[in-house]
Coordinates of C-alpha atoms and ligand atoms in Angstrom, one line a residue:
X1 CA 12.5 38.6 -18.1
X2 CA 11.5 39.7 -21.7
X3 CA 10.0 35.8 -22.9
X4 CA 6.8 36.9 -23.8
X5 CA 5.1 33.6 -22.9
X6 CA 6.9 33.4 -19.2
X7 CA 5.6 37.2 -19.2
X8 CA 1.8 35.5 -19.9
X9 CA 2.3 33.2 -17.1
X10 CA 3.9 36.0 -14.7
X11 CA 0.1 37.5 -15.4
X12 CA -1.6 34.8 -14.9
X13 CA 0.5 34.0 -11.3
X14 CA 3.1 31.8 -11.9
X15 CA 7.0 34.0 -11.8
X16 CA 10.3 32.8 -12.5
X17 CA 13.5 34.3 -11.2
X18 CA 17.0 32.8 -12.0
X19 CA 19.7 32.5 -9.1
X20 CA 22.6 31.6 -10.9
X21 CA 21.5 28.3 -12.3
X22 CA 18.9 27.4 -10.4
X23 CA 15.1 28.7 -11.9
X24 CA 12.8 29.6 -8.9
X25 CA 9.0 29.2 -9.8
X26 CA 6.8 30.5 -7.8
X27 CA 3.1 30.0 -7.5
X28 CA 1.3 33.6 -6.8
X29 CA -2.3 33.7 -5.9
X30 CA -2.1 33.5 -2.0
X31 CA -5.4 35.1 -1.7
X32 CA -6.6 31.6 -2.7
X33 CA -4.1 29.8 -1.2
X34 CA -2.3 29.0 -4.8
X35 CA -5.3 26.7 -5.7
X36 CA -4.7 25.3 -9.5
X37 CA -7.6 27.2 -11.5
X38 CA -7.7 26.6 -15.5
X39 CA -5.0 29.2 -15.8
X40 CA -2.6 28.2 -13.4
X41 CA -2.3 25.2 -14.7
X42 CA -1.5 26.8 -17.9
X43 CA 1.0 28.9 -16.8
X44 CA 2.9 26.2 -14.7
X45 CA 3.0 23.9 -18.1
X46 CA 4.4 27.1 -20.0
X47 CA 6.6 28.2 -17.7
X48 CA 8.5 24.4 -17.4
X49 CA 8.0 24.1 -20.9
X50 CA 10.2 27.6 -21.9
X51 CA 12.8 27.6 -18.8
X52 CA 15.9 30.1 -19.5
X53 CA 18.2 28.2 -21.5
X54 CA 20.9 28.4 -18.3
X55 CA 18.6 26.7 -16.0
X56 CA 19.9 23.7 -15.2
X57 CA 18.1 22.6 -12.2
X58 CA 14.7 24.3 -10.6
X59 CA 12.9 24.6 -7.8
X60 CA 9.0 25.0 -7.3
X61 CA 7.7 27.1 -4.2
X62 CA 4.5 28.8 -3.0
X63 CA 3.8 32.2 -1.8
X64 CA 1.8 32.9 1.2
X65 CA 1.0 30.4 4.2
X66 CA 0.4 27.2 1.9
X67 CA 2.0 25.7 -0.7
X68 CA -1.2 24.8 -2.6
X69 CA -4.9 24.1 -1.9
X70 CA -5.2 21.8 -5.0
X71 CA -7.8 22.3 -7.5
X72 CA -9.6 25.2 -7.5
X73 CA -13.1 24.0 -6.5
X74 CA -14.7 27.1 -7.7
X75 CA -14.0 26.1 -11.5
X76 CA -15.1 22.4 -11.0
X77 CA -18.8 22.9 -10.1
X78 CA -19.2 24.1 -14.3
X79 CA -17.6 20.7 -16.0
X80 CA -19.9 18.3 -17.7
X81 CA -18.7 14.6 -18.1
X82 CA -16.2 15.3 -21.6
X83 CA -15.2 18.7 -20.0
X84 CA -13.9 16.7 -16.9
X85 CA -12.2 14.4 -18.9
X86 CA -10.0 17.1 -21.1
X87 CA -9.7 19.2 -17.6
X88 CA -7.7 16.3 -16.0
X89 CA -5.8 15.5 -19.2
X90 CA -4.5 19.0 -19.4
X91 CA -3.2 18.7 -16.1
X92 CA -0.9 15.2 -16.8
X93 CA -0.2 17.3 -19.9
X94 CA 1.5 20.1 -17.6
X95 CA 2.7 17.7 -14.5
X96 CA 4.4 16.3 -17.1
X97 CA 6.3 19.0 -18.6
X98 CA 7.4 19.2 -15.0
X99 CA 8.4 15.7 -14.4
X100 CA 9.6 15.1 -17.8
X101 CA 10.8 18.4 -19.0
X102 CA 14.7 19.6 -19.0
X103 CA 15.9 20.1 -15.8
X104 CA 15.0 18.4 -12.3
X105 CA 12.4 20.2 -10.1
X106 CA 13.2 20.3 -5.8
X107 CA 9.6 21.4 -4.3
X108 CA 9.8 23.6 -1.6
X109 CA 6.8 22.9 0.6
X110 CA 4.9 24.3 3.3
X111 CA 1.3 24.8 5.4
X112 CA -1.3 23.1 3.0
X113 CA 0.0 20.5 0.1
X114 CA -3.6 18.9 -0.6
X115 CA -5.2 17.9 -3.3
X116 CA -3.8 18.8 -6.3
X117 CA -1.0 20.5 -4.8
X118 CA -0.3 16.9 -3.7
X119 CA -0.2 16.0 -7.4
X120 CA 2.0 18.8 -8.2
X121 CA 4.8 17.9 -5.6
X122 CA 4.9 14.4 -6.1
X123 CA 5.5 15.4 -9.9
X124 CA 8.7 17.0 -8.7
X125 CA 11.8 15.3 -8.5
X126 CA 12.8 15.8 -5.2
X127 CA 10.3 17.4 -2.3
X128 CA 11.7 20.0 1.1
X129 CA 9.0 20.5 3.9
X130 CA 8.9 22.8 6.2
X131 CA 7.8 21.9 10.3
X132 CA 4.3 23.8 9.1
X133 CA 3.9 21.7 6.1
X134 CA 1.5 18.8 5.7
X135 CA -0.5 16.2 3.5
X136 CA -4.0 15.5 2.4
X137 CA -5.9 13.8 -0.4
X138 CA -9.6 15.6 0.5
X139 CA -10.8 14.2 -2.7
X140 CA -12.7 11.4 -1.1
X141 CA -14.3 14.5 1.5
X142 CA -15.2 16.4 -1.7
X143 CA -17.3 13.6 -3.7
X144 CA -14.3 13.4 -6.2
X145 CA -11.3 11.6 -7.3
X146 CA -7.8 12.7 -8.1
X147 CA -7.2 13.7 -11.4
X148 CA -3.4 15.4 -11.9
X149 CA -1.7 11.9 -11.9
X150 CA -2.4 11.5 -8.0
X151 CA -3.3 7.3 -8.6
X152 CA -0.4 7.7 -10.3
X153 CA 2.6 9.2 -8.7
X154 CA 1.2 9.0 -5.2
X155 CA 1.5 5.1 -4.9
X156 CA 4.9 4.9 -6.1
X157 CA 6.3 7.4 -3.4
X158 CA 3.5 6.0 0.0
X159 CA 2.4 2.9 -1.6
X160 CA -0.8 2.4 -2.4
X161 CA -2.6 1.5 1.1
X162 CA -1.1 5.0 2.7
X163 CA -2.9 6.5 -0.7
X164 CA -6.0 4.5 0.3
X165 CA -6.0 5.4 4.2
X166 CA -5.4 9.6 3.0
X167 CA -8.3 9.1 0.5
X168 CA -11.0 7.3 2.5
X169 CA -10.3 8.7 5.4
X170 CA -9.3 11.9 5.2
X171 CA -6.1 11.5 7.2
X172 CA -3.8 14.3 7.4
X173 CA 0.0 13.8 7.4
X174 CA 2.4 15.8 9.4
X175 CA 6.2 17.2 7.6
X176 CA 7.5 14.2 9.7
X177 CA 4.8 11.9 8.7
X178 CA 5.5 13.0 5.4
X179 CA 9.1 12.1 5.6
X180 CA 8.6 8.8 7.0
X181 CA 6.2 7.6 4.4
X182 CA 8.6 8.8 1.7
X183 CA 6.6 11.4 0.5
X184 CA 9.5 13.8 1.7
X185 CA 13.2 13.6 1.3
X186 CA 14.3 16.6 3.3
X187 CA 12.5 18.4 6.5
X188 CA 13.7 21.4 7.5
X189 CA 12.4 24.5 10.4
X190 CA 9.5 26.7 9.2
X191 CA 11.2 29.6 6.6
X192 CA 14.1 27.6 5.6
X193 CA 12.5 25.3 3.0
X194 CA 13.4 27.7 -0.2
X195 CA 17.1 27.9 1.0
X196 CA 17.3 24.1 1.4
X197 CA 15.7 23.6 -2.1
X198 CA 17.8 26.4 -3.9
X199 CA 21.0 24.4 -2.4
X200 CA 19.8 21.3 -3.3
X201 CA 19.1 23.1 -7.4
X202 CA 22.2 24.6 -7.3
X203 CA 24.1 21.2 -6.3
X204 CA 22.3 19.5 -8.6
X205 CA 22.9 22.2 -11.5
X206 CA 26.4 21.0 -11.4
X207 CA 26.1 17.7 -12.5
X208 CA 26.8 16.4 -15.9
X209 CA 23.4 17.3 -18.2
X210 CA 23.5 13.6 -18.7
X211 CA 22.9 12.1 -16.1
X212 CA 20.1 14.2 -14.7
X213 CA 18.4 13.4 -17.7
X214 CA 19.0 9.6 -16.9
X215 CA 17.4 10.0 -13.8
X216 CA 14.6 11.8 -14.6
X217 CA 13.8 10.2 -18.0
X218 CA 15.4 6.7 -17.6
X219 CA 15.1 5.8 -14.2
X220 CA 11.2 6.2 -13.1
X221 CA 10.7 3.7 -16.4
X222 CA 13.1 1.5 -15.9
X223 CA 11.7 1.3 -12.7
X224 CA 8.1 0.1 -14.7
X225 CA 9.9 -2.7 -16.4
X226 CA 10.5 -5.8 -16.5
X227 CA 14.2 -6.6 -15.1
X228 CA 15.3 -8.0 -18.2
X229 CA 14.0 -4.8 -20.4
X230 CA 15.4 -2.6 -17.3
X231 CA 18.5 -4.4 -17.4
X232 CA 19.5 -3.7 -21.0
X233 CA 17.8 -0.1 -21.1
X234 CA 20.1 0.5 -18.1
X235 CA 23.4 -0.7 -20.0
X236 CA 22.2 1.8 -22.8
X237 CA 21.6 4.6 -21.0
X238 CA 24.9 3.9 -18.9
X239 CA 26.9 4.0 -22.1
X240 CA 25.3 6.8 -23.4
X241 CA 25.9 8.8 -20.5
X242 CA 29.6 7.7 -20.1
X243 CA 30.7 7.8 -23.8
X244 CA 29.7 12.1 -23.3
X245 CA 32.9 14.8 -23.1
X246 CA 31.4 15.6 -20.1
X247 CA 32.0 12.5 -18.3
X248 CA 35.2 11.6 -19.7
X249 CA 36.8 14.7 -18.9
X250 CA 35.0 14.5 -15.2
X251 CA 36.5 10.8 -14.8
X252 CA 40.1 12.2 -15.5
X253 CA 39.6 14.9 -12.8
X254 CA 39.4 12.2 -10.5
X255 CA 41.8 9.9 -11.7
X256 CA 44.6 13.3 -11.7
X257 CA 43.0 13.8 -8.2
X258 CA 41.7 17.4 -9.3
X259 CA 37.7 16.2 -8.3
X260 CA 36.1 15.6 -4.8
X261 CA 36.0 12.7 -3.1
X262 CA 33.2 11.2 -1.7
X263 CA 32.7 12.9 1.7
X264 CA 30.4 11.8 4.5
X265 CA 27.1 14.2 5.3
Ligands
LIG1 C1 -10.1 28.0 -2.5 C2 -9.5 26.7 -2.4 C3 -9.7 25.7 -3.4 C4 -9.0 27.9 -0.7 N1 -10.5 26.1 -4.5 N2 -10.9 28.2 -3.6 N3 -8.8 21.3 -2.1 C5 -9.3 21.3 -0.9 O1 -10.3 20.7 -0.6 C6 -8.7 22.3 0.1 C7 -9.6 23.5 0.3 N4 -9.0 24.5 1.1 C8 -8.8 24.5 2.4 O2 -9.1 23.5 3.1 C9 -8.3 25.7 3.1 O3 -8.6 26.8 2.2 C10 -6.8 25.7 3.4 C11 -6.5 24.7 4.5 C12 -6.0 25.3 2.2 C13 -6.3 27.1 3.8 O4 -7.2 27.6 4.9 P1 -7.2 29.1 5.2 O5 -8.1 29.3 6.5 O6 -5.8 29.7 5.3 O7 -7.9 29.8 4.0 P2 -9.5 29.9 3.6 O8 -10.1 31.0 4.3 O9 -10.1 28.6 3.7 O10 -9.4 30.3 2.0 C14 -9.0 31.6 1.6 C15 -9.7 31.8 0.2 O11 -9.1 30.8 -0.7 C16 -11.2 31.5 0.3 O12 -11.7 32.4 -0.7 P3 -12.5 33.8 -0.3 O13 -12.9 34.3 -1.6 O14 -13.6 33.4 0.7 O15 -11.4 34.6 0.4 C17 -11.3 30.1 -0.2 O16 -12.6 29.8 -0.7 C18 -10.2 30.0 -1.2 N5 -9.8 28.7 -1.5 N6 -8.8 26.7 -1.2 C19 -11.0 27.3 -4.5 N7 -9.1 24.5 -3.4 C20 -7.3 17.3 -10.7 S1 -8.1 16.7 -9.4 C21 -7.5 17.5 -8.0 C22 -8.6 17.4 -6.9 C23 -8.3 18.3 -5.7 O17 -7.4 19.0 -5.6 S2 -9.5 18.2 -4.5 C24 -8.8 19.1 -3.2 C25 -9.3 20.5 -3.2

């Protein structure tokens, strides 16, 4: 890797390693159990923000036992009042270069996803968990609120009363409670939740660049508005999409019978 601002974040514990297509991202401070200090924030945000121009789909992982503790507490006990506010802004700014960035994101999850590290999967596009993994919003334990775009995101996946119950009290979620609330889309045995995300990337990877940025970019705001405003944004972004080489040549493959059908599991 010779990008000297992926290099800075490499440094600072966040690595990237192509396989094939796919980027894998990996959160490295285990001895802290990947909490998000100051700097690992930063180096998530530059590392989404200056993928390898061949990834076309990525997926976000965790080394050590847990996936990520959240915030890392040690940092918050300095902030003063304006401090807090700019702290919690810089983290939409980076969960945003995630969720909005170039190429979809497949979290691979396991032991601890709390706090912010809750935040930071439900930014992803698409979330694996591992038998091991499981859910928590201590916030509410901690005297604090969520800050990373929790009040946001988390609703839309649980709805807001499962947010509510996790935050007043305490409740943790299991990988299958997970799945069943929606907060998962894909549970698999304990060690196999990279695999499952890489083949999820890599499947993804091979669809038209289009459409995966219709679904990341359109759909979650269409999704905000109105039916009317959705309705005409959608015939927009349908036409924009279909009208590409891409598409037109992959509609032809399947009209000459050269593509896949549609295939069951
Ligand atoms: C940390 C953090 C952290 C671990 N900030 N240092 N998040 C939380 O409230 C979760 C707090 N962490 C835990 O509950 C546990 O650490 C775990 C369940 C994740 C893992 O337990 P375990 O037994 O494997 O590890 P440990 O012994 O508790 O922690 C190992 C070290 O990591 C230890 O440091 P050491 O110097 O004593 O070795 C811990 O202090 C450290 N560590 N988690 C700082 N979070 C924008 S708003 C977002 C708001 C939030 O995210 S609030 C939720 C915060």
């Amino acid at each position: 890797m010779s990008h000297p601002i992926l290099e800075r974040a490499a440094q600072h514990g966040v690595t990237l390693e192509m396989r094939g297509a796919v980027a894998v991202v990996t959160l490295r401070r285990p001895a802290k159990r990947n909490a998000l200090s100051d700097a690992l924030i930063e180096a998530i945000r530059d590392t989404f923000q200056n993928l390898p121009p061949e990834a076309k789909a990525a997926v976000i992982d965790g080394e050590g036992d847990h996936f990520c503790a959240g915030l890392d507490l040690s940092e918050l006990v300095e902030r003063d009042v304006g401090g807090a506010v700019l702290h919690s802004r810089a983290w939409h700014a980076t969960f945003d270069a995630l969720q909005f960035g170039r190429v979809p994101v497949v979290a691979a999850l396991h032991g601890a996803v709390v706090g912010g590290g809750l935040e930071l999967a439900s930014a992803c596009h698409i979330r694996v968990a591992e038998d091991s993994a499981y859910f928590g919003l201590p916030e509410g334990q901690r005297g604090i609120f969520v800050g990373g775009g929790g009040s946001v995101r988390i609703p839309r996946l649980v709805g807001v009363a499962c947010m509510t119950d996790l935050m007043l009290t305490g409740r943790v979620l299991d990988a299958d409670e997970g799945r069943a609330t929606g907060l998962v889309q894909y549970r698999v045995a304990d060690g196999q939740g990279l695999a499952k995300a890489v083949a999820l990337a890599q499947r993804i990877a091979t669809n038209a660049p289009m459409s995966n940025y219709a679904v990341m970019h359109a759909l979650p705001r269409i999704a905000e508005m109105a039916p009317g405003e959705g309705l005409l944004t959608e015939s927009l972004m349908a036409a924009i999409a279909e009208s590409t080489p891409d598409a037109q040549e992959r509609l032809r493959a399947f009209l000459d019978k050269r593509a896949g059908k549609v295939v069951k599991g």
